[in-house]
Structures are given as C-alpha cells and as structure tokens.
Coordinates of C-alpha atoms in Angstrom, one line a residue:
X1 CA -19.2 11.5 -86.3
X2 CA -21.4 12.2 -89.5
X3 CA -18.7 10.8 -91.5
X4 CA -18.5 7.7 -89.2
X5 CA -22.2 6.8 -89.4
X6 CA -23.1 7.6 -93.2
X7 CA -19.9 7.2 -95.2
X8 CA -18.6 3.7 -95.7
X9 CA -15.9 2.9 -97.6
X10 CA -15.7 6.3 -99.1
X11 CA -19.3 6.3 -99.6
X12 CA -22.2 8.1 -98.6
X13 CA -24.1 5.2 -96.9
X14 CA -27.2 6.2 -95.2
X15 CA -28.6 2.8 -95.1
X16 CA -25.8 1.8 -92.7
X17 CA -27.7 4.6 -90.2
X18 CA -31.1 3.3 -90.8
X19 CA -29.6 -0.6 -90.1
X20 CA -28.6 0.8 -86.7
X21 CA -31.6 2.4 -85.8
X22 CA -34.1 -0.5 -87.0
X23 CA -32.6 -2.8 -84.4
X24 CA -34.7 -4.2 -81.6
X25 CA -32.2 -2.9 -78.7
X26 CA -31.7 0.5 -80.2
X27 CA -35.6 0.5 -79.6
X28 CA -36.0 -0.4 -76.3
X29 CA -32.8 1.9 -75.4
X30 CA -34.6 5.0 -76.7
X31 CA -37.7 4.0 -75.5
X32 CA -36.1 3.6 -72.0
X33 CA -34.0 7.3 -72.8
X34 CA -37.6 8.6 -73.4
X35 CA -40.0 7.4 -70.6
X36 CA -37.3 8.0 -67.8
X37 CA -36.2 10.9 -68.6
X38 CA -40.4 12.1 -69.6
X39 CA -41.0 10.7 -65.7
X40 CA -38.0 12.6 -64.3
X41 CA -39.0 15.8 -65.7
X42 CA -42.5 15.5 -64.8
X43 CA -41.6 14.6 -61.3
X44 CA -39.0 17.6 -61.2
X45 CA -41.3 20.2 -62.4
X46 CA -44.1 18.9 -59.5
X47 CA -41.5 19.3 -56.6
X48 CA -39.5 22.3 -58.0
X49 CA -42.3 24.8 -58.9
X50 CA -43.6 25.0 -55.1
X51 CA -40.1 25.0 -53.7
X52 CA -39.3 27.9 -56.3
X53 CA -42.4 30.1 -54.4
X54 CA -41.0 29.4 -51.3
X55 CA -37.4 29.9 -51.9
X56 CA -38.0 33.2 -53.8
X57 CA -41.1 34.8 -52.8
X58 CA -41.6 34.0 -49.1
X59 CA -39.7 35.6 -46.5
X60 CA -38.3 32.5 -44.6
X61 CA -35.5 31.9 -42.7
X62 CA -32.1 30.2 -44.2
X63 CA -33.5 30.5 -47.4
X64 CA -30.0 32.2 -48.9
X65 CA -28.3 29.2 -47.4
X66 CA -31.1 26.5 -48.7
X67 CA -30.7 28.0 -52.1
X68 CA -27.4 26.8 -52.4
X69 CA -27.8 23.6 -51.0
X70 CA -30.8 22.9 -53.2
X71 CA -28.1 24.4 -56.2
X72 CA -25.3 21.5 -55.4
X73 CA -26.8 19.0 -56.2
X74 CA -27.1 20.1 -59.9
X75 CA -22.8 20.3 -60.0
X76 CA -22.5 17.5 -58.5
X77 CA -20.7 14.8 -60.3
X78 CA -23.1 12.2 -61.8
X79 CA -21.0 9.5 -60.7
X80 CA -21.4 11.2 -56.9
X81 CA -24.6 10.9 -57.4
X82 CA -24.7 7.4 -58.6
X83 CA -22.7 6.3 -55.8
X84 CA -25.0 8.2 -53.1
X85 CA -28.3 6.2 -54.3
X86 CA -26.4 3.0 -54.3
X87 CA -25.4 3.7 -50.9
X88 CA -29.2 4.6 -50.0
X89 CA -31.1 2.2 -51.5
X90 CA -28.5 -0.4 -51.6
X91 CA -28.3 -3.4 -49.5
X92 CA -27.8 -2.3 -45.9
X93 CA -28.7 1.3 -46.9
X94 CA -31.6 3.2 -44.7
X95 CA -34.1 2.6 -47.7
X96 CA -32.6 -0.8 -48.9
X97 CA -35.9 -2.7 -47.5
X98 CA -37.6 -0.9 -50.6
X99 CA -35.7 -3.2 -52.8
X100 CA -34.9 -0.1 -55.3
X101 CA -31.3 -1.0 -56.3
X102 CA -30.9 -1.6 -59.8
X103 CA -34.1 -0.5 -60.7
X104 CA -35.6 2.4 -63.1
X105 CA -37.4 3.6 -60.2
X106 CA -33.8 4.5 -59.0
X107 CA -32.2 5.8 -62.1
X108 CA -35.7 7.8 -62.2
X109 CA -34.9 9.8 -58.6
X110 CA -31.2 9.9 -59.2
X111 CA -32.4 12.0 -62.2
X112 CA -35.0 14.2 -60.2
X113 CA -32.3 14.4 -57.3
X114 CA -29.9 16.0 -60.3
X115 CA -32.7 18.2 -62.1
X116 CA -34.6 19.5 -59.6
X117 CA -32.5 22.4 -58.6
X118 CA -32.4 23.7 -62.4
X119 CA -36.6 24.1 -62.4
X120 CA -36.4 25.8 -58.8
X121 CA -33.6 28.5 -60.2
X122 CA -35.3 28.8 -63.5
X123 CA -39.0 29.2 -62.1
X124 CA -37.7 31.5 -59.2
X125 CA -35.8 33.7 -60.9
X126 CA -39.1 34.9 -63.1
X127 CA -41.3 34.5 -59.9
X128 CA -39.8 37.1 -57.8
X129 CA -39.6 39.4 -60.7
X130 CA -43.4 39.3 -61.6
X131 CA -44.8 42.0 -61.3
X132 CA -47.5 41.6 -58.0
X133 CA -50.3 44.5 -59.2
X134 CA -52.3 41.7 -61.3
X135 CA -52.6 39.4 -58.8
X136 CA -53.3 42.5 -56.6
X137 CA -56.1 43.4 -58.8
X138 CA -57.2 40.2 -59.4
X139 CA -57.9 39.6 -55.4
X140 CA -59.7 42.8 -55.4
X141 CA -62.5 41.9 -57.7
X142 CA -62.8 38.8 -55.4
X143 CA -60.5 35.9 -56.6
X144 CA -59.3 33.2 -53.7
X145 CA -55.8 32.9 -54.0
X146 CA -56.2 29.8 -55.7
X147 CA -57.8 31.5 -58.6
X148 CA -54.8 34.1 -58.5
X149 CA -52.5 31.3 -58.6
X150 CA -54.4 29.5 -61.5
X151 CA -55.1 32.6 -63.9
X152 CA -52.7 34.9 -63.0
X153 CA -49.5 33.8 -61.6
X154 CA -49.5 30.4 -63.7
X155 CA -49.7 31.9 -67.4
X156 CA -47.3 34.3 -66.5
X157 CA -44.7 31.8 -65.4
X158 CA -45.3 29.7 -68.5
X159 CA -42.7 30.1 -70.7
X160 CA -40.4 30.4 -67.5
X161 CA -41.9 26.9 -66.5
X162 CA -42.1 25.4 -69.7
X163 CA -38.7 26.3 -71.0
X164 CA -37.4 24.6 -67.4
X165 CA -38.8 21.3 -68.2
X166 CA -37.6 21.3 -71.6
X167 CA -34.2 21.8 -70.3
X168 CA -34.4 19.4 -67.8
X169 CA -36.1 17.1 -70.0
X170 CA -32.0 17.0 -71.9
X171 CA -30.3 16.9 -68.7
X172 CA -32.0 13.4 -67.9
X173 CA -31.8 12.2 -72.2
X174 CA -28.2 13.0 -71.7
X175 CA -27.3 11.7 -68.0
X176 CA -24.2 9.7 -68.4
X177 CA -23.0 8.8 -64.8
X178 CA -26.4 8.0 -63.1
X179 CA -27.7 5.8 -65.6
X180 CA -24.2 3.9 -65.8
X181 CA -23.7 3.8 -61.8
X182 CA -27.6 2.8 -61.3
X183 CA -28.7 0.7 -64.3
X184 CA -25.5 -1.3 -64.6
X185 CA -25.7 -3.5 -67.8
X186 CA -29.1 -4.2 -67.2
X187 CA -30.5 -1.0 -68.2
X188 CA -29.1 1.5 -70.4
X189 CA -30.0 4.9 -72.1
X190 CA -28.9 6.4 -75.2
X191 CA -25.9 8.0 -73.5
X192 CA -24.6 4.6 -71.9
X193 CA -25.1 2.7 -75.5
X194 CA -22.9 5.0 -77.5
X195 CA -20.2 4.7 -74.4
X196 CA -20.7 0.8 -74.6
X197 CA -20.4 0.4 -78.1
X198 CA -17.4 2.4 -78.3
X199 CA -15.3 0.9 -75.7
X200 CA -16.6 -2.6 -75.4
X201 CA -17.9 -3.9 -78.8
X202 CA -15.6 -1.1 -81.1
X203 CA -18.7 -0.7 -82.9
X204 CA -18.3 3.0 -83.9
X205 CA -20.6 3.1 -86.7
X206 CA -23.8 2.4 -84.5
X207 CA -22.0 4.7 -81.6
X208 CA -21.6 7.8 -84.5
X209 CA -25.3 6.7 -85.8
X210 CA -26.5 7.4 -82.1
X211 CA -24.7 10.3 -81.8
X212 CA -26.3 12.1 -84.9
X213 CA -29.8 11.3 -84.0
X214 CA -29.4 12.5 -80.7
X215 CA -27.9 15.5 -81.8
X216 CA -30.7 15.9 -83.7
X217 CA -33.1 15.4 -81.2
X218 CA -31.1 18.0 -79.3
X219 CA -31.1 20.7 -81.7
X220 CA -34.4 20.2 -82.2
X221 CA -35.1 20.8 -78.4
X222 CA -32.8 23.7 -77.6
X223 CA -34.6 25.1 -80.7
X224 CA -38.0 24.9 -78.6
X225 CA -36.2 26.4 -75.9
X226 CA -35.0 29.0 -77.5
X227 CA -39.0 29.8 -78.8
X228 CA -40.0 29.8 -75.2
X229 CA -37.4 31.9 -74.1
X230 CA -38.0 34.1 -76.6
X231 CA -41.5 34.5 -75.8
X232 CA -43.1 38.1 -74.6
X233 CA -42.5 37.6 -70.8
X234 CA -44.0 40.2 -68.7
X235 CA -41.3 39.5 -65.8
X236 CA -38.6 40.5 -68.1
X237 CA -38.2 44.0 -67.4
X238 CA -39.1 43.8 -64.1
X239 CA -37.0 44.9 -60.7
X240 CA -37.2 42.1 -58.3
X241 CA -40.3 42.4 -56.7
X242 CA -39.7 42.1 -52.4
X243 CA -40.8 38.7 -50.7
X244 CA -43.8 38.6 -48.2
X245 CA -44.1 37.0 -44.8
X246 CA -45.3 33.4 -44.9
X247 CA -49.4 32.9 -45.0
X248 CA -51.4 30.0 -43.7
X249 CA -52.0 29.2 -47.8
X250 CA -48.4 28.9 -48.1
X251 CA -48.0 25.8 -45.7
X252 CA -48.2 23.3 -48.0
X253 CA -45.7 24.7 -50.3
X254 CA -43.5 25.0 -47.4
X255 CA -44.0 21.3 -46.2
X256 CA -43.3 20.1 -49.9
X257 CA -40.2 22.5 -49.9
X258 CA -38.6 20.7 -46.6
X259 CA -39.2 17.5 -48.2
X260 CA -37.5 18.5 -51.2
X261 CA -34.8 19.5 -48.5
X262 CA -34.7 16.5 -46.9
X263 CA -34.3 14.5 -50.1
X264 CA -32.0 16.5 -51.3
X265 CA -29.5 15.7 -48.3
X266 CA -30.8 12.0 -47.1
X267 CA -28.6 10.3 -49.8
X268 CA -26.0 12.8 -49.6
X269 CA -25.9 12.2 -45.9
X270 CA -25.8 8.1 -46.2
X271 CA -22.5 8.7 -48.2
X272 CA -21.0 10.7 -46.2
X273 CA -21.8 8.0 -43.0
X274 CA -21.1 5.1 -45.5
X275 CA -17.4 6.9 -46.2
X276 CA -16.6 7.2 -42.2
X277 CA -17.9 2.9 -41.6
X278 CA -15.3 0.9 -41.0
X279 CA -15.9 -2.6 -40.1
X280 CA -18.2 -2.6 -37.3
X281 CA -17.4 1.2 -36.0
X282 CA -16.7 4.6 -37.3
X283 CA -13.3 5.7 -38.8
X284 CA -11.2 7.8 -41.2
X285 CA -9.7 4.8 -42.4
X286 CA -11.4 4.9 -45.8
X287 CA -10.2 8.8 -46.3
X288 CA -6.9 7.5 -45.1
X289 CA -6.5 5.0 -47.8
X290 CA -7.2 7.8 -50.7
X291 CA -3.2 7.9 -50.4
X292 CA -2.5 4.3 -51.9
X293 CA -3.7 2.2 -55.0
X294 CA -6.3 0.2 -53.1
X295 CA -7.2 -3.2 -52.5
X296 CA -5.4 -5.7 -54.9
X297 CA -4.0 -2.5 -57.1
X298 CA -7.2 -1.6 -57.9
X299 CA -5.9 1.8 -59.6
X300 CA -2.6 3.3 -61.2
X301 CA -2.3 6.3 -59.2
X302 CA -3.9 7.2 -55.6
X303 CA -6.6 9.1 -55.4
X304 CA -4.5 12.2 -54.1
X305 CA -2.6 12.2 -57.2
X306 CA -6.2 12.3 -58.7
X307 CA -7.7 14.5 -57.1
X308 CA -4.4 17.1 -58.2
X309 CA -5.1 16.6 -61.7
X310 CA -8.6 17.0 -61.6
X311 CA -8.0 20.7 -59.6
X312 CA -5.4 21.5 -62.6
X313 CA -7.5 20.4 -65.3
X314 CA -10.6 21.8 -63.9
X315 CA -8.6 25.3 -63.7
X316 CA -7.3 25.6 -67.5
X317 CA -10.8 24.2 -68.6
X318 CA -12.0 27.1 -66.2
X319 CA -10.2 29.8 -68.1
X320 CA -10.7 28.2 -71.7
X321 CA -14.4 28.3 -71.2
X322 CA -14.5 32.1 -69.4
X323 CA -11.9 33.2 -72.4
X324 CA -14.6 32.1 -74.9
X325 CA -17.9 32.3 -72.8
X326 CA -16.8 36.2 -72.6
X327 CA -16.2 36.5 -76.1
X328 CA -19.4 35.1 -77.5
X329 CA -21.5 36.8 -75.0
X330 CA -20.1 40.2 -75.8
X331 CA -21.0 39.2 -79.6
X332 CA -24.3 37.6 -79.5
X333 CA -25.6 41.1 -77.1
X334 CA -24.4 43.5 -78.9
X335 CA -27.3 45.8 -80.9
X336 CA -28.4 44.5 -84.1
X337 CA -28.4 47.3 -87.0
X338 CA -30.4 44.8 -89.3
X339 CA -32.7 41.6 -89.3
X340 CA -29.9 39.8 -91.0
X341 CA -27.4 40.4 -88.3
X342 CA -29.5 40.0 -85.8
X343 CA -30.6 36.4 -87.1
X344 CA -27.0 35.2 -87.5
X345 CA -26.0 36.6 -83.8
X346 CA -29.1 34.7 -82.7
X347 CA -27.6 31.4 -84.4
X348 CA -24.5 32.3 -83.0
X349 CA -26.2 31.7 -79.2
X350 CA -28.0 29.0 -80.2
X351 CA -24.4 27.1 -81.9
X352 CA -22.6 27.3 -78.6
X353 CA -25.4 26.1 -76.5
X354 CA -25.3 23.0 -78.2
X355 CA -23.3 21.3 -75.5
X356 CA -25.7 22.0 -72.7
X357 CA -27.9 19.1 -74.6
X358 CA -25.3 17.3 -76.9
X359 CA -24.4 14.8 -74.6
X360 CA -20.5 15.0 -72.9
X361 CA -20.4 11.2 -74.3
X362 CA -21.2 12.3 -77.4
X363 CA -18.7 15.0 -77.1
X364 CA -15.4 13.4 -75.6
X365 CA -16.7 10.3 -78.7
X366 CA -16.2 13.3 -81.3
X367 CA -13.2 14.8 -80.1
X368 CA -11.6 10.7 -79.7
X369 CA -12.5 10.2 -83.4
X370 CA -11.1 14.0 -84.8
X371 CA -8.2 15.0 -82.7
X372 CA -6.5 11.6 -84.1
X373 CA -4.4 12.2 -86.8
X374 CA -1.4 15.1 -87.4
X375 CA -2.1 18.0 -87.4
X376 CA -4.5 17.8 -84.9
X377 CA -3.1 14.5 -83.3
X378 CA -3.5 15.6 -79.7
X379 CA -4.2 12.3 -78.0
X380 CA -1.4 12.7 -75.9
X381 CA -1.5 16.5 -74.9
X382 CA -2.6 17.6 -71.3
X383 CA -5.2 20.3 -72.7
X384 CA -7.5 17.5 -74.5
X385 CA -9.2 16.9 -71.6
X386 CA -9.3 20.7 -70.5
X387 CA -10.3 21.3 -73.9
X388 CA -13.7 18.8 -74.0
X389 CA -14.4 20.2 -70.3
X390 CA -14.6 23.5 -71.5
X391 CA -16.6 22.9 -74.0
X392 CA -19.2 20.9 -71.7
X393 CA -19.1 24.4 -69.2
X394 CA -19.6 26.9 -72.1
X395 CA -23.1 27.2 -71.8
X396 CA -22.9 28.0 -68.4
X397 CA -20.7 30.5 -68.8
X398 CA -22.7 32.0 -71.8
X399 CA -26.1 31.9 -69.9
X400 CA -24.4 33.7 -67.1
X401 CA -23.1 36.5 -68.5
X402 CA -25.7 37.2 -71.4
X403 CA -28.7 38.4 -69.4
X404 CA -26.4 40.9 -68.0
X405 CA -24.4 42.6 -70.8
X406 CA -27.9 42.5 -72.7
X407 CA -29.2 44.8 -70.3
X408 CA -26.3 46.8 -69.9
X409 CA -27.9 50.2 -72.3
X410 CA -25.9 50.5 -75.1
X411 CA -26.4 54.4 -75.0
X412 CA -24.2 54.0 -72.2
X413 CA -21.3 53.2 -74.8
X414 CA -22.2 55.8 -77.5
X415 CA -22.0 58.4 -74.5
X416 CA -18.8 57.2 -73.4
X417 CA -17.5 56.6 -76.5
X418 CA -18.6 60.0 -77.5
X419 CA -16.7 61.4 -75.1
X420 CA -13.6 60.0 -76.7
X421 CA -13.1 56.8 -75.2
X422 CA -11.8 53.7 -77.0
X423 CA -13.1 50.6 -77.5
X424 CA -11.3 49.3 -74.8
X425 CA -11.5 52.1 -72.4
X426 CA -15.4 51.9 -72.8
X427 CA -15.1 48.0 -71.8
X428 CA -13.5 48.8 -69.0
X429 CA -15.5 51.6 -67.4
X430 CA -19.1 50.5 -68.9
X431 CA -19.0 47.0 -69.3
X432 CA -16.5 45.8 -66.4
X433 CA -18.7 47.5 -63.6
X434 CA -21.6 45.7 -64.3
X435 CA -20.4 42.1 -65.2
X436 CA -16.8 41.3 -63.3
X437 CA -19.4 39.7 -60.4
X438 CA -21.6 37.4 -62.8
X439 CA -17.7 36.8 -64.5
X440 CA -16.9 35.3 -61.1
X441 CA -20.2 33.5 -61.0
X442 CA -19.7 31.7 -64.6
X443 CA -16.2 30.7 -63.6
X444 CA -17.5 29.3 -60.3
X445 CA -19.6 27.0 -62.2
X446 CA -17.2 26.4 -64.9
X447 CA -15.2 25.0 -62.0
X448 CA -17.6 22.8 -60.8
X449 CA -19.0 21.4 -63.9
X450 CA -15.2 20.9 -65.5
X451 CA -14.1 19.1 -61.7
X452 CA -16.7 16.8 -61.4
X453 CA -17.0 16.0 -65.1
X454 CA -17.6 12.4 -66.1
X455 CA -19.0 11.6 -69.9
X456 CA -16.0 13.6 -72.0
X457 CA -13.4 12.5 -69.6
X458 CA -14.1 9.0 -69.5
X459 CA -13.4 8.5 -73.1
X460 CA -10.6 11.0 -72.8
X461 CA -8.3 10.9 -69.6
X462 CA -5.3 8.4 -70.0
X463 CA -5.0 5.6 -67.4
X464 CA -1.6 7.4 -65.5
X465 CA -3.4 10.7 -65.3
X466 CA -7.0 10.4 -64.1
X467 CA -9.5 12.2 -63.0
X468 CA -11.3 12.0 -59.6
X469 CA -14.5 10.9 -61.1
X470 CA -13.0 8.3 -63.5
X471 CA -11.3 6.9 -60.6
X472 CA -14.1 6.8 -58.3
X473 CA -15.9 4.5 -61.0
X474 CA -13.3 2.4 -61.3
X475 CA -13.2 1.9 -57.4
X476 CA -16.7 0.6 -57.8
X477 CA -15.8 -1.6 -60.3
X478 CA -13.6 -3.6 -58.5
X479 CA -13.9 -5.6 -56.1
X480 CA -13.7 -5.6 -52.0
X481 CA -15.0 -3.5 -49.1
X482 CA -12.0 -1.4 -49.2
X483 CA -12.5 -0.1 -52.7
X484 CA -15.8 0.5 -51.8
X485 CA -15.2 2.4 -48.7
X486 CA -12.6 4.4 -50.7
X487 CA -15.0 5.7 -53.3
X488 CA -17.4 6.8 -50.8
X489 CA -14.8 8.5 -49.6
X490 CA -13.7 10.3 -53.0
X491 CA -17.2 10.7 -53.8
X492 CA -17.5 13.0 -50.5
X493 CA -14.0 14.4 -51.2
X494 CA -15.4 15.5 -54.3
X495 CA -18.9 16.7 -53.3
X496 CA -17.5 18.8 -50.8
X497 CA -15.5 20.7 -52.9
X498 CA -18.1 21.3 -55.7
X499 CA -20.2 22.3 -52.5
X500 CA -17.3 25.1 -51.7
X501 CA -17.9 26.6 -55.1
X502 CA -20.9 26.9 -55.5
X503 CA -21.6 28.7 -51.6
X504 CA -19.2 31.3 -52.8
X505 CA -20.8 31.4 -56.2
X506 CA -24.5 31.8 -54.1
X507 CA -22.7 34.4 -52.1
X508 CA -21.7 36.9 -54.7
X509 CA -25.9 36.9 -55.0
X510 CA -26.0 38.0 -58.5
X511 CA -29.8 38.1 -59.6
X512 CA -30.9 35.0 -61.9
X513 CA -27.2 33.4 -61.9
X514 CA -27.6 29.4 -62.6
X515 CA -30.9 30.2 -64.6
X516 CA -31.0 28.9 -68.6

C-alpha cells in the first residue's frame, strides 16, 4: 500500500499523497470519520460505565446471562447490524416516525449499539477487582457516596476508562458495514471511501494514500493505549473483590442499565419480526427462501450454500489465528532478562495488535494488492480469505490469552523445570492448566469475529463462493420485498449463531475475557 500511494512510475512520489489528501471530499470524509465516531464514543462511555457497576459489582439477578447479551452485540456482523437499524428506523419500522433513516444520527447509534459492550467489559473487569478499603475509608471520615464515587472510585478506573474509549474511539474510525448499510452514498467514512475508490472508481492511489494515513492515525492510537494500559493500576493485582446487594443510590445506574438492555435488543428484536412478515401475516416463508437464488437471480449461490462456506472459512481462520495468537502470547509474556528484550517483546505486542485498529478494509485492500503475482499469487486459493480473517481475530486471541500466561509465576517453570522436566513437559503441566479455558474463550471469539466478518471479505471472497455477510449485502442491494425479507432472514440466521458462541464463551466464565 506504501508503494501504491508514494511511488509513481518507479518513483518516490510523495506529492501524489499530499494531492489526495488536499482534496475537498477527502476533508469532509475525515471530518465526518472524526465527529461520528468522537460522538459515538462519548455516547458509549456515558451508557457503558453505569452499566459496567451494575453488571459487575451489584448483586442482581440475570446478570451472568445479561452479560452476554450485552457482549453480542460487539460480534455481531456490521452488516447485521446495519440491516437491524434500517429495519428500526426505516419506513414502517417502530421508530420510523423519527425520520432517522439515512441519517448520521443513525450511523451515530448503530456505532454506540456496536461499542458499547467493549466499555462495559473493559470498565467492569477493573471495577470488580478494585480493591473496596479506600472507598471504605473514605466513607468513614464522612464522604457521601457521591464523593467516594468522584475521588475514589473514578481516578482509579481512569486508565481502565480512558483506555476503553480510545479503543472504542478505532472501532467506530474503522466501522465498515454500518457506515456502508446506513449512510449509503450519501455519507461515507474513511473506511467506505477507500472500499469505494477501489471497487468503483479503480482509483488505488487515493485508496493506498487513505490507507497510510489511517494506519497512521491507528498506530498512533494503539500507542496511547498501550501508555494507558501500561499505567500503575492499583486493580491490577487484585482478587475479584465480591459484589454487594443493590442500594437505593444504585437505582439510577440500574434504570440506565435496563435501558441499555432494552436498546440493545429493540432493533435486534424488529429484525427478527421483520424476517418472520410476510405479506400481511406472519411466516417462515422468508427463512424458507434462504434455499434459492432469490427474486430475479439476485445471487449466485443460496444462502445455504453460504452460510456452509462461511462455517468452513470461519473454522480454518479460527485455528490460523489460535495457532499464532498462542505463539505470540507465549513470547511477548515470557520474563525479560534485559531492557532491550523487554522493549522489543513489547513491540512485538504492540505489531500484532495492529489489526484491532487497521481497518479490515484496509486489510483485505493490502492483501488484494500483494497476494497478486507468483509466488504469492493466491487469488484463487480457499485460505485467502481464512487468511485475512485471521488476521482481523488475532488481537482477540492475543488479548485473551496474555493477561493469563503473564500471571502464570514463572518460578513455577524453573521449579518444574528443575525438577527435570522439558520444555515441553513444563508447558503441559504449568502452562496448560491455567490457560486451555481462556484458549477456548479466544477461539470462541475468533469464531465469531472470522463468521460474521465483512471489510476483508468483501474485497476478497469470489462471487461462486461467498460469505453469509457478503451475501446478505447484496440481498439489500437488489431489488424486491423478497430479497429484503431474505436478508432479514440471513441477518438473523447469522446473529443467532454468533449469539451461540459467544453464551458458551460467557459460560466458561474466565475473569476479564473480552477485555483489551
């Protein structure tokens, strides 16, 4: 992508960059990438704290089971989610009168709707391991718990809080689906330019310009994030502290926490009643059509057939992602026995988190534009898609399974080892033990992200063999009610089945899992 942007003609060309970035739209398409996604974060950090404190520090019922429904809409495919709003605030929708369709108000919640969950697991996780006896002492000399909350509690989430919004703050700079299935041509972010001037105006230079500034940008943020979570946290080596009955103080967090709730599953809901109308009733006619090619041959293969590949892709980009995740975690936590070491195992972290902010656009674009030519012509090969997938859930995997081996005690190897056992042999009995659950976790939401993955795959997936997402845009795209009606139907198709994963991920309750 580098080369595409600055070398013309065999040339280093950086003026060809600065042309691209000096025009009027590439403006007012960052400028829209910035203020929506500065409004989503702000939103998500207002809504997700409270429900954070309820979820993990008050003793409520169902909260195990809200958890994880609070958790799926974070896996769920963007174009899912794109589909659910339009179905909401669309024409005929519950909350059509509002006249949100097509709006940035809507691209805006579709955002919050998608980000939310990851401030509510991030915050959480460090609020019901902070330590209680400060707060304790701080009510004794005769602070209100609002003064606990504001001088105690509050500082000592910061970095925990902070570090959220960052993250989210890339989550909605890099949305792909939402912005595509919401905005239309009318509105687009950085993510939906570089897609646009790739496949519709072949302009790769501006696309590979994009992509390098927003790469930039990225590294640049994870770089912050990596500060904050790096800073002295006195939740860190903390047990999990136990949660406390509800107080009358609490009821405002828990009224904001059920409306969270209820937000989460209103547009959810209207798809999965949009999916069963049919005509004037109620049906599985929709559902029943996922066999055929739609109205007017709307696709190449059914959705069945679709739905098939995107399992088997989803599985090898599953095991491509655990096979490295696992590697690079045992690495990067291993001890340090110098400051040089320890710097490069730090960069090493940092290098393969880039795809949790490098956009999957930007991603499936780079691997279109490499993978091209022999040796590495693999255009045609079934693991390119598995391949950019993997890629896209490697973080995951890699903030899963860190936390844990790092505080696995390393004189627990020396001991073993020691005692004469191998290198292997101590990976099995030390290591194994303590990390084959959080394994399970990270390839539960390898599994998820890889199945519902949009931005790579679009760019990627050949028109015989698609995905279920690709295919459910292009049931939008065409026209009639049955097309429609089918991708509500392949959107729900495909929500329940992330859903699946990711209760049996919430099950194996390890502590902290889905937090970056």
């Amino acid at each position: 992508m580098v080369s595409e942007g600055f070398v013309a003609d065999g040339r280093f060309a950086p003026g060809a960059v600065l042309d691209v970035l000096a025009r009027p739209r590439v403006h007012r398409v960052a400028w829209f990438t910035v203020w929506t996604s500065g409004v989503a974060t702000l939103v998500a950090v207002g809504l997700g704290v409270p429900a954070a404190f309820v979820l993990h520090r008050l003793a409520v019922p169902g909260r195990t089971v809200v958890r994880a429904a609070l958790l799926v809409p974070f896996v769920l495919p963007t174009v899912v989610v794109g589909v659910a709003f339009r179905q909401l605030l669309g024409e005929g929708g519950p909350l059509g009168f509002l006249g949100l369709d097509g709006t940035p108000v809507a691209i805006v919640c579709g955002l919050v709707f998608f980000n939310v969950a990851v401030v509510i697991r991030t915050v959480g996780v460090a609020w019901e391991s902070l330590d209680p006896r400060p707060g304790q002492a701080a009510a004794a000399l005769g602070a209100s718990p609002r003064q606990v909350l504001r001088t105690v509690t509050l500082p000592a989430l910061r970095p925990a809080i902070v570090g959220a919004a960052s993250i989210v703050f890339l989550f909605c700079a890099t949305a792909f689906g939402i912005v595509l299935t919401l905005g239309g041509v009318r509105y687009s972010s950085v993510e939906t330019e570089i897609y646009l001037l790739t496949t519709t105006i072949f302009d790769l230079r501006a696309a590979a310009a994009l992509s390098v500034l927003q790469i930039v940008v990225v590294v640049g943020l994870l770089a912050v994030a990596a500060r904050l979570r790096a800073t002295p946290d006195p939740t860190a080596l903390r047990a999990v502290t136990p949660v406390r009955t509800v107080r009358r103080g609490d009821l405002p967090a828990l009224a904001l926490t059920l409306l969270v709730l209820a937000a989460m599953l209103l547009p959810i809901a209207t798809l999965v009643l949009g999916s069963l109308s049919v005509g004037d009733g109620w049906g599985l006619d929709n559902y029943r059509a996922l066999t055929t090619a739609g109205d007017g041959q709307a696709l190449l293969v059914p959705v069945t057939t679709a739905l098939v590949t995107s399992l088997r892709t989803a599985v090898d980009a599953t095991w491509m992602a655990l096979l490295i995740g696992v590697s690079v975690s045992v690495i990067v936590t291993r001890r340090s026995h110098s400051a040089a070491e320890r710097r490069v195992r730090s960069t090493l972290d940092g290098f393969f988190m880039l795809p949790l902010g490098v956009s999957a656009v930007t991603l499936g674009f780079g691997f279109l534009i490499t993978l091209d030519q022999p040796p590495l012509d693999l255009r045609d090969s079934p693991l390119l898609v598995p391949m950019a997938q993997a890629l896209v859930a490697l973080p995951l995997v890699v903030r899963t399974l860190t936390p844990v081996l790092g505080g696995i005690d390393d004189r627990q190897r020396q001991a073993a080892a020691s005692l004469g056992a191998s290198a292997w042999r101590t990976l099995l009995t030390v290591d194994l033990p303590v990390v084959w659950k959080p394994m399970l976790a990270a390839s539960g939401f390898a599994f998820a992200a890889s199945l519902g993955e949009f931005g790579a795959t679009s760019f990627l997936a050949r028109d015989t063999s698609p995905t279920l997402p690709v295919v459910i845009f292009r049931l939008i795209g065409h026209p009639g009610e049955m097309n429609y009606g089918m991708a509500l139907a392949a959107s729900v198709v495909l929500a329940v089945a992330t859903a699946v994963v990711m209760i049996a991920v919430e099950r194996l309750r390890v502590p902290g899992v889905g937090a970056f």
